[in-house]
Coordinates of C-alpha atoms in Angstrom, one line a residue:
Chain A
X206 CA 0.1 0.2 -0.5
X207 CA 2.9 2.0 0.8
X208 CA 4.8 2.0 -2.6
X209 CA 1.1 2.0 -4.3
X210 CA 0.6 5.5 -2.8
X211 CA 4.5 6.3 -2.8
X212 CA 3.8 6.4 -6.5
X213 CA 0.7 8.0 -6.7
X214 CA 2.1 11.4 -4.9
X215 CA 4.9 11.0 -7.5
X216 CA 2.8 10.8 -10.7
X217 CA 0.3 13.6 -8.8
X218 CA 3.4 15.6 -8.5
X219 CA 4.3 15.1 -11.9
X220 CA 0.9 16.4 -13.2
X221 CA 1.5 19.6 -10.6
X222 CA 4.6 20.0 -12.4
X223 CA 3.2 19.6 -15.8
X224 CA 0.3 22.3 -14.8
X225 CA 3.1 24.9 -14.3
X226 CA 5.5 23.9 -17.1
X227 CA 2.4 24.3 -19.8
X228 CA 1.8 27.1 -21.8
X229 CA -1.4 26.3 -23.0
X230 CA -4.3 27.7 -20.9
X231 CA -6.2 24.5 -22.1
X232 CA -3.1 22.3 -21.7
X233 CA -2.9 23.4 -18.1
X234 CA -6.6 23.5 -17.0
X235 CA -6.1 18.7 -18.7
X236 CA -3.3 18.8 -16.2
X237 CA -5.6 20.2 -13.3
X238 CA -8.4 18.0 -13.8
X239 CA -6.0 14.8 -13.4
X240 CA -4.9 16.2 -10.1
X241 CA -8.4 16.3 -8.5
X242 CA -9.0 12.2 -9.0
X243 CA -4.9 11.7 -7.9
X244 CA -5.2 13.9 -4.5
X245 CA -8.5 11.7 -3.6
X246 CA -6.7 8.4 -4.1
X247 CA -4.0 10.3 -2.2
X248 CA -6.0 10.9 0.4
X249 CA -7.1 7.8 0.9
X250 CA -10.6 9.8 -0.2
X251 CA -11.7 7.8 -3.2
Chain B
X217 CA 5.9 34.1 -18.0
X218 CA 3.9 35.4 -15.4
X219 CA 0.7 35.2 -16.5
X220 CA 1.3 31.4 -17.7
X221 CA 2.4 31.0 -13.7
X222 CA -0.8 32.7 -12.9
X223 CA -3.2 30.5 -14.9
X224 CA -1.5 27.5 -13.3
X225 CA -2.6 28.7 -10.4
X226 CA -5.3 29.2 -10.8
X227 CA -6.4 25.9 -12.5
X228 CA -4.8 24.7 -9.5
X229 CA -6.9 26.7 -7.3
X230 CA -9.8 25.5 -9.4
X231 CA -9.4 21.4 -9.3
X232 CA -8.5 21.6 -5.4
X233 CA -11.4 23.5 -5.1
X234 CA -13.4 20.2 -6.9
X235 CA -11.4 17.9 -5.2
X236 CA -12.4 19.3 -1.8
X237 CA -16.2 18.7 -2.9
X238 CA -16.2 15.6 -5.3
X239 CA -14.7 14.9 -1.3
X240 CA -16.5 15.7 1.2
X241 CA -19.6 14.3 -0.8
X242 CA -17.8 11.4 -1.3
X243 CA -16.8 10.9 2.2
X244 CA -20.4 11.8 3.3
X245 CA -21.1 8.4 1.7
X246 CA -18.8 7.0 5.3
X247 CA -22.0 8.2 7.5
X248 CA -24.7 4.9 8.2
X249 CA -28.2 6.1 7.6
X250 CA -30.3 5.6 10.9
X251 CA -32.1 2.9 11.4
X252 CA -35.1 3.1 13.8
X253 CA -35.0 0.6 16.6
X254 CA -39.0 -1.3 15.7
X255 CA -41.5 -2.9 19.3
X256 CA -40.1 -5.9 18.2
X257 CA -36.3 -5.6 18.8
X258 CA -34.4 -7.1 21.5
X259 CA -31.2 -6.8 21.2
X260 CA -28.6 -4.4 18.2
X261 CA -25.6 -6.3 18.1
X262 CA -22.7 -6.0 16.1
X263 CA -21.0 -8.8 13.7
X264 CA -18.0 -9.1 15.4
X265 CA -19.5 -10.9 18.2
X266 CA -19.9 -13.5 16.4
X267 CA -16.0 -13.2 14.2
X268 CA -14.2 -10.8 17.0
X269 CA -11.8 -10.8 13.7
X270 CA -14.0 -8.2 12.5
X271 CA -14.3 -5.8 15.7
X272 CA -13.9 -1.9 14.7
X273 CA -13.0 -2.9 11.0
X274 CA -15.3 -1.6 7.6
X275 CA -17.1 -4.6 7.6
X276 CA -18.4 -4.7 10.9
X277 CA -22.0 -4.3 10.6
X278 CA -25.4 -3.8 13.4
X279 CA -27.4 -6.9 13.6
X280 CA -30.9 -6.8 15.0
X281 CA -32.0 -9.4 17.1
X282 CA -36.0 -9.8 17.8
X283 CA -36.9 -12.6 20.1
X284 CA -40.4 -14.4 20.6
X285 CA -41.5 -14.7 24.2
X286 CA -42.2 -18.5 22.9
X287 CA -39.4 -20.6 21.4
X288 CA -39.2 -22.3 18.4
X289 CA -37.4 -21.6 15.4
X290 CA -34.9 -19.4 13.9
X291 CA -34.4 -17.1 11.2
X292 CA -31.4 -14.8 9.6
X293 CA -32.6 -11.7 6.6
X294 CA -29.6 -10.8 4.9
X295 CA -30.2 -7.3 2.6
X296 CA -27.4 -5.4 1.7
X297 CA -25.1 -8.3 -0.1
X298 CA -25.1 -5.6 -2.9
X299 CA -26.2 -1.8 -1.5
X300 CA -26.7 -1.3 -5.1
X301 CA -30.2 -3.6 -4.8
X302 CA -31.7 -1.1 -2.3
X303 CA -35.4 -3.0 -2.3
X304 CA -33.0 -6.0 -0.3
X305 CA -32.2 -3.1 2.0
X306 CA -34.3 -1.5 2.4
X307 CA -37.1 -4.8 3.5
X308 CA -34.6 -5.3 5.6
X309 CA -34.9 -1.9 7.2
X310 CA -38.8 -2.4 7.0
X311 CA -38.3 -5.9 8.9
X312 CA -36.5 -4.2 11.6
X313 CA -38.6 -1.4 12.8
X314 CA -42.0 -3.2 11.7
X315 CA -41.9 -7.1 13.2
X316 CA -42.8 -8.2 16.1
X317 CA -41.5 -12.3 16.8
X318 CA -44.6 -13.7 19.1
X319 CA -42.0 -17.8 18.4
X320 CA -38.0 -18.2 17.9
X321 CA -36.1 -15.4 17.0
X322 CA -35.2 -13.5 14.1
X323 CA -31.6 -12.3 12.7
X324 CA -31.6 -9.1 10.1
X325 CA -28.4 -7.8 9.0
X326 CA -28.9 -5.0 7.2
X327 CA -26.0 -3.7 5.8
X328 CA -24.3 -7.5 5.2
X329 CA -21.9 -5.6 2.9
X330 CA -21.5 -2.9 5.2
X331 CA -18.2 -1.5 3.2
X332 CA -20.1 -1.3 0.1
X333 CA -21.8 0.7 0.9
X334 CA -19.3 3.2 1.2
X335 CA -19.4 4.0 -2.1
X336 CA -20.3 3.9 -6.1
X337 CA -19.5 1.3 -8.9
X338 CA -17.4 3.3 -11.5
X339 CA -19.1 4.8 -14.2
X340 CA -22.5 3.8 -13.8
X341 CA -24.0 7.2 -12.6
X342 CA -25.7 5.1 -10.1
X343 CA -28.1 7.7 -7.6
X344 CA -25.5 8.7 -4.0
X345 CA -28.6 8.4 -2.0
X346 CA -32.3 8.0 -2.1
X347 CA -34.5 10.0 -0.1
X348 CA -38.4 8.7 0.7
X349 CA -41.3 10.6 1.4
X350 CA -42.8 9.5 5.2
X351 CA -45.8 11.4 6.8
X352 CA -43.2 13.3 9.0
X353 CA -40.3 14.0 6.7
X354 CA -37.9 12.4 5.1
X355 CA -35.7 9.1 5.0
X356 CA -32.4 9.2 2.8
X357 CA -30.5 5.9 2.0
X358 CA -27.3 5.6 0.8
X359 CA -27.3 3.5 -3.2
X360 CA -23.8 1.8 -2.7
X361 CA -21.9 -0.1 -5.1
X362 CA -21.6 -4.1 -5.5
X363 CA -18.8 -5.2 -4.0
X364 CA -16.3 -3.7 -1.0
X365 CA -15.0 -0.1 -1.4
X366 CA -10.8 -0.9 -3.2
X367 CA -9.3 1.7 -0.2
X368 CA -11.2 -1.6 2.4
X369 CA -9.8 -4.3 0.2
X370 CA -6.9 -3.2 -2.2
X371 CA -5.3 -5.2 -4.6
X372 CA -8.1 -7.2 -6.4
X373 CA -6.2 -10.3 -7.7
X374 CA -5.8 -10.4 -11.8
X375 CA -8.1 -13.9 -11.3
X376 CA -10.1 -14.7 -7.7
X377 CA -9.8 -18.3 -7.3
X378 CA -13.0 -18.8 -4.4
X379 CA -10.8 -20.5 -1.3
X380 CA -13.1 -23.7 -0.6
X381 CA -13.7 -24.3 -4.1
X382 CA -10.9 -23.8 -6.6
X383 CA -13.5 -21.8 -8.8
X384 CA -12.3 -18.6 -10.7
X385 CA -13.6 -15.7 -11.0
X386 CA -13.0 -12.1 -12.4
X387 CA -10.4 -10.8 -9.9
X388 CA -13.1 -7.5 -9.2
X389 CA -15.3 -10.5 -7.8
X390 CA -13.2 -11.2 -4.7
X391 CA -15.0 -8.5 -3.6
X392 CA -18.4 -8.9 -4.2
X393 CA -19.5 -10.6 -0.8
X394 CA -21.9 -13.0 -2.4
X395 CA -19.0 -15.2 -4.3
X396 CA -17.2 -15.4 -1.1
X397 CA -19.1 -18.4 1.6
X398 CA -18.1 -19.8 3.8
X399 CA -15.4 -16.9 4.3
X400 CA -12.1 -17.5 5.9
X401 CA -10.9 -16.1 8.9
X402 CA -7.9 -15.0 7.8
X403 CA -8.9 -14.0 4.2
X404 CA -9.3 -11.1 2.8
X405 CA -12.3 -8.3 4.0
X406 CA -14.9 -9.9 2.1
X407 CA -14.3 -13.4 3.1
X408 CA -14.6 -12.1 6.5
X409 CA -17.4 -10.6 6.3
X410 CA -18.8 -14.3 5.5
X411 CA -17.1 -16.0 7.7
X412 CA -18.6 -13.9 9.9
X413 CA -22.3 -14.0 9.7
X414 CA -21.1 -17.9 8.6
X415 CA -20.5 -18.1 11.5
X416 CA -23.4 -16.4 13.4
X417 CA -25.6 -19.2 11.5
X418 CA -23.7 -21.6 13.1
X419 CA -23.7 -20.8 17.1
X420 CA -27.4 -19.2 16.8
X421 CA -28.5 -22.2 14.5
X422 CA -30.7 -20.5 12.3
X423 CA -32.7 -23.1 10.5
X424 CA -33.6 -20.7 7.3
X425 CA -31.4 -18.3 6.3
X426 CA -32.7 -15.4 3.2
X427 CA -30.5 -13.2 1.1
X428 CA -32.4 -10.5 -0.3
X429 CA -31.2 -9.3 -3.9
X430 CA -32.2 -7.2 -7.5
X431 CA -31.7 -8.3 -10.3
X432 CA -31.8 -6.2 -13.8
X433 CA -34.6 -7.4 -15.7
X434 CA -32.7 -9.1 -18.6
X435 CA -31.5 -11.3 -16.3
X436 CA -32.7 -15.0 -16.1
X437 CA -32.7 -15.3 -12.6
X438 CA -35.3 -12.9 -11.1
X439 CA -38.5 -12.5 -9.8
X440 CA -37.2 -15.6 -8.2
X441 CA -36.9 -17.5 -5.0
X442 CA -33.0 -19.9 -5.5
X443 CA -33.2 -22.5 -3.1
X444 CA -30.3 -24.4 -1.7
X445 CA -31.5 -28.9 -2.7
X446 CA -32.4 -29.0 1.4
X447 CA -34.4 -25.9 1.2
X448 CA -36.1 -26.8 -1.7
X449 CA -39.5 -28.7 0.5
X450 CA -40.1 -25.4 2.1
X451 CA -39.0 -22.8 -1.0
X452 CA -41.8 -25.2 -2.7
X453 CA -44.2 -24.3 -0.4
X454 CA -43.5 -20.5 -0.2
X455 CA -43.9 -20.2 -4.4
X456 CA -47.1 -21.5 -4.2
X457 CA -48.3 -19.7 -1.2
X458 CA -46.9 -16.4 -3.1
X459 CA -48.4 -17.1 -6.5
X460 CA -52.1 -17.7 -4.5
X461 CA -51.4 -14.3 -3.7
X462 CA -51.1 -13.5 -7.3
X463 CA -47.5 -12.4 -6.7
X464 CA -45.2 -14.0 -9.4
X465 CA -42.2 -16.4 -8.1
X466 CA -40.1 -19.0 -10.0
X467 CA -38.9 -21.6 -7.9
X468 CA -34.8 -22.0 -9.4
X469 CA -32.3 -24.8 -7.5
X470 CA -29.2 -23.3 -6.4
X471 CA -26.5 -24.5 -9.6
X472 CA -23.5 -27.2 -7.9
X473 CA -21.0 -25.2 -10.0
X474 CA -21.4 -21.7 -9.2
X475 CA -19.3 -21.9 -5.7
X476 CA -19.3 -19.1 -2.7
X477 CA -23.4 -17.7 -2.7
X478 CA -25.4 -18.1 0.2
X479 CA -27.6 -20.5 -1.4
X480 CA -24.2 -22.8 -2.4
X481 CA -22.0 -22.7 0.9
X482 CA -24.8 -21.9 3.6
X483 CA -26.4 -24.3 2.7
X484 CA -23.0 -26.3 2.2
X485 CA -21.0 -25.6 5.6
X486 CA -24.2 -25.4 7.7
X487 CA -27.3 -26.9 8.7
X488 CA -28.8 -23.5 7.5
X489 CA -31.8 -24.0 4.9
X490 CA -30.4 -21.7 2.8
X491 CA -32.7 -19.5 -0.1
X492 CA -31.6 -16.0 -2.2
X493 CA -34.8 -14.2 -3.5
X494 CA -34.8 -11.7 -6.7
X495 CA -36.8 -8.9 -7.4
X496 CA -36.2 -6.6 -10.6
X497 CA -33.8 -3.6 -11.1
X498 CA -34.1 -1.5 -13.3
X499 CA -31.1 1.0 -12.5
X500 CA -29.0 -2.1 -12.1
X501 CA -29.4 -2.9 -15.2
X502 CA -27.6 -3.2 -18.8
X503 CA -30.6 -1.9 -21.1
X504 CA -31.1 1.3 -19.2
X505 CA -31.6 4.9 -20.3
X506 CA -30.6 7.6 -18.2
X507 CA -30.1 6.5 -14.5
X508 CA -31.3 8.7 -11.7
X509 CA -33.1 8.3 -7.6
X510 CA -36.4 8.4 -10.0
X511 CA -34.9 4.9 -12.1
X512 CA -34.5 3.6 -9.2
X513 CA -37.6 4.0 -7.2
X514 CA -40.1 4.0 -10.0
X515 CA -38.4 1.5 -12.4
X516 CA -39.6 3.3 -15.1
X517 CA -37.4 3.2 -18.1
X518 CA -39.1 3.7 -22.1
X519 CA -36.2 1.1 -22.9
X520 CA -36.9 -1.3 -21.1
X521 CA -40.5 -1.4 -22.3
X522 CA -39.5 -1.6 -25.1
X523 CA -36.8 -3.6 -25.2
X524 CA -40.2 -5.5 -23.3
X525 CA -42.1 -5.1 -26.9
X526 CA -39.1 -6.7 -28.6
X527 CA -38.8 -10.1 -26.3
X528 CA -35.2 -9.3 -24.9
X529 CA -36.6 -9.5 -21.1
X530 CA -37.1 -12.4 -18.5
X531 CA -39.4 -10.3 -16.2
X532 CA -42.8 -8.3 -17.4
X533 CA -42.6 -4.5 -18.1
X534 CA -45.5 -2.2 -18.8
X535 CA -44.8 1.6 -18.7
X536 CA -45.4 1.7 -14.6
X537 CA -42.4 -0.2 -14.7
X538 CA -41.6 -1.7 -11.1
X539 CA -41.9 0.5 -8.3
X540 CA -39.7 -0.2 -5.2
X541 CA -43.1 -0.3 -3.1
X542 CA -43.1 -3.6 -5.5
X543 CA -39.8 -5.1 -5.2
X544 CA -39.5 -4.4 -1.3
X545 CA -43.1 -5.5 -1.0
X546 CA -42.3 -9.2 -3.2
X547 CA -39.3 -9.8 -0.1
X548 CA -41.2 -9.1 2.5
X549 CA -44.6 -11.2 0.9
X550 CA -41.8 -13.8 0.7
X551 CA -40.4 -13.6 4.4
X552 CA -43.5 -13.8 5.3
X553 CA -44.5 -17.3 3.2
X554 CA -41.0 -18.7 4.8
X555 CA -42.1 -18.5 8.1
X556 CA -44.9 -19.7 7.1
X557 CA -43.6 -22.7 5.1
X558 CA -41.2 -23.4 7.7
X559 CA -43.7 -24.1 10.4
X560 CA -45.4 -26.3 8.6
X561 CA -42.2 -28.0 8.2
X562 CA -40.7 -27.7 11.5
X563 CA -44.1 -27.8 13.3
X564 CA -41.5 -28.3 16.6
X565 CA -39.8 -25.1 15.7
X566 CA -42.2 -22.0 14.8
X567 CA -41.4 -18.9 13.3
X568 CA -44.2 -16.6 14.0
X569 CA -43.1 -13.2 12.7
X570 CA -46.1 -10.5 12.1
X571 CA -46.6 -6.9 11.7
X572 CA -44.5 -6.6 8.3
X573 CA -46.9 -4.5 5.9
X574 CA -48.2 -6.5 2.9
X575 CA -47.5 -6.5 -0.5
X576 CA -51.5 -4.9 -0.8
X577 CA -50.4 -2.4 2.3
X578 CA -47.0 -1.5 0.9
X579 CA -48.6 -0.8 -2.7
X580 CA -51.5 1.0 -1.0
X581 CA -49.8 3.0 1.7
X582 CA -46.2 3.6 0.2
X583 CA -42.6 2.5 1.5
X584 CA -43.2 5.7 3.6
X585 CA -45.7 4.9 5.7
X586 CA -43.5 2.4 8.1
X587 CA -40.9 3.5 7.8
X588 CA -40.6 5.0 11.6
X589 CA -39.0 8.3 12.6
X590 CA -35.2 6.9 13.6

């Protein structure tokens, strides 16, 4: 479980990094949407 | 450059806000709906009283015990094995809130898979809750998932191998309560809940166990009683009794090769007469149209009417659908018939259960008329 959560945290961090690296607002919005389920799983909410 | 960061921060803030709203909604599913203590309830126990390995965990659940003054047989009713089949859960709630036992004992577990009530099935557009009007206000019940919450049991194997038979099923069936019987004390959470229920049956010498379900209208085993071979004499009387009340019901033998289900394993591994009942529920079917609370409560769906006309269904389906009152009424009428048939078959172990709303009363007064204020 710890490994799974560590992977989830890493992917969430990469998605947030993409959010700040992207130039186009549409791509930033896409990255932001990807972050939502990752955070919900990281905090064991869903 | 600054504008890029500004929009990134804005989108991140929006994402966090969306996550907070969604998270609050998901977390609210963990709050169990109150069930009123009816006049016949003698004590409220926990499943962990029969299997301490469940204590304090997400699989532990309330067991309502209704004892009669006179000795007699005993019956166990399981609701909420699959929380996306609301008639089974609501029939168990009505039983707890209305039934009185004159002889014998009645054990009711309204939320057999308590963990599965804490989430929805993804990509099914299922409603989170059902709202039912009563004379004094509104009662709210959760509409959960078919399976244990993956947050409580994870990961799923690629292939689920049923422990006592070696049967192989799809990996996600490892979280299906009705594929895990008789259960294992050292198994996964779902198997441990199964084991707790099996232990209750063994320790209390439960004479008959009834598992309440619903099925999609295109599923062949529907409006039916599925019975273990030892339960057939009683179940056949029940089906005839229901037919005499104009409640259509089929009788299906428990398949020998389909393992892990209540009607097979509880009958094989305990002394109880194991049966399962199905009522038609459009909200879990594959042919359904718009999926919302109204569909779960009324069963009205134009696509099922069309499918009926094409001869694709195993139950009659008209414009009136199959409302929740009819589906719950079928279960309660079945339970009443099972108590009567069990008493006829085993007169030294009578089961006297009264106070349940009848099929007609539910149709006329609605479900809310029989739901008490918690």
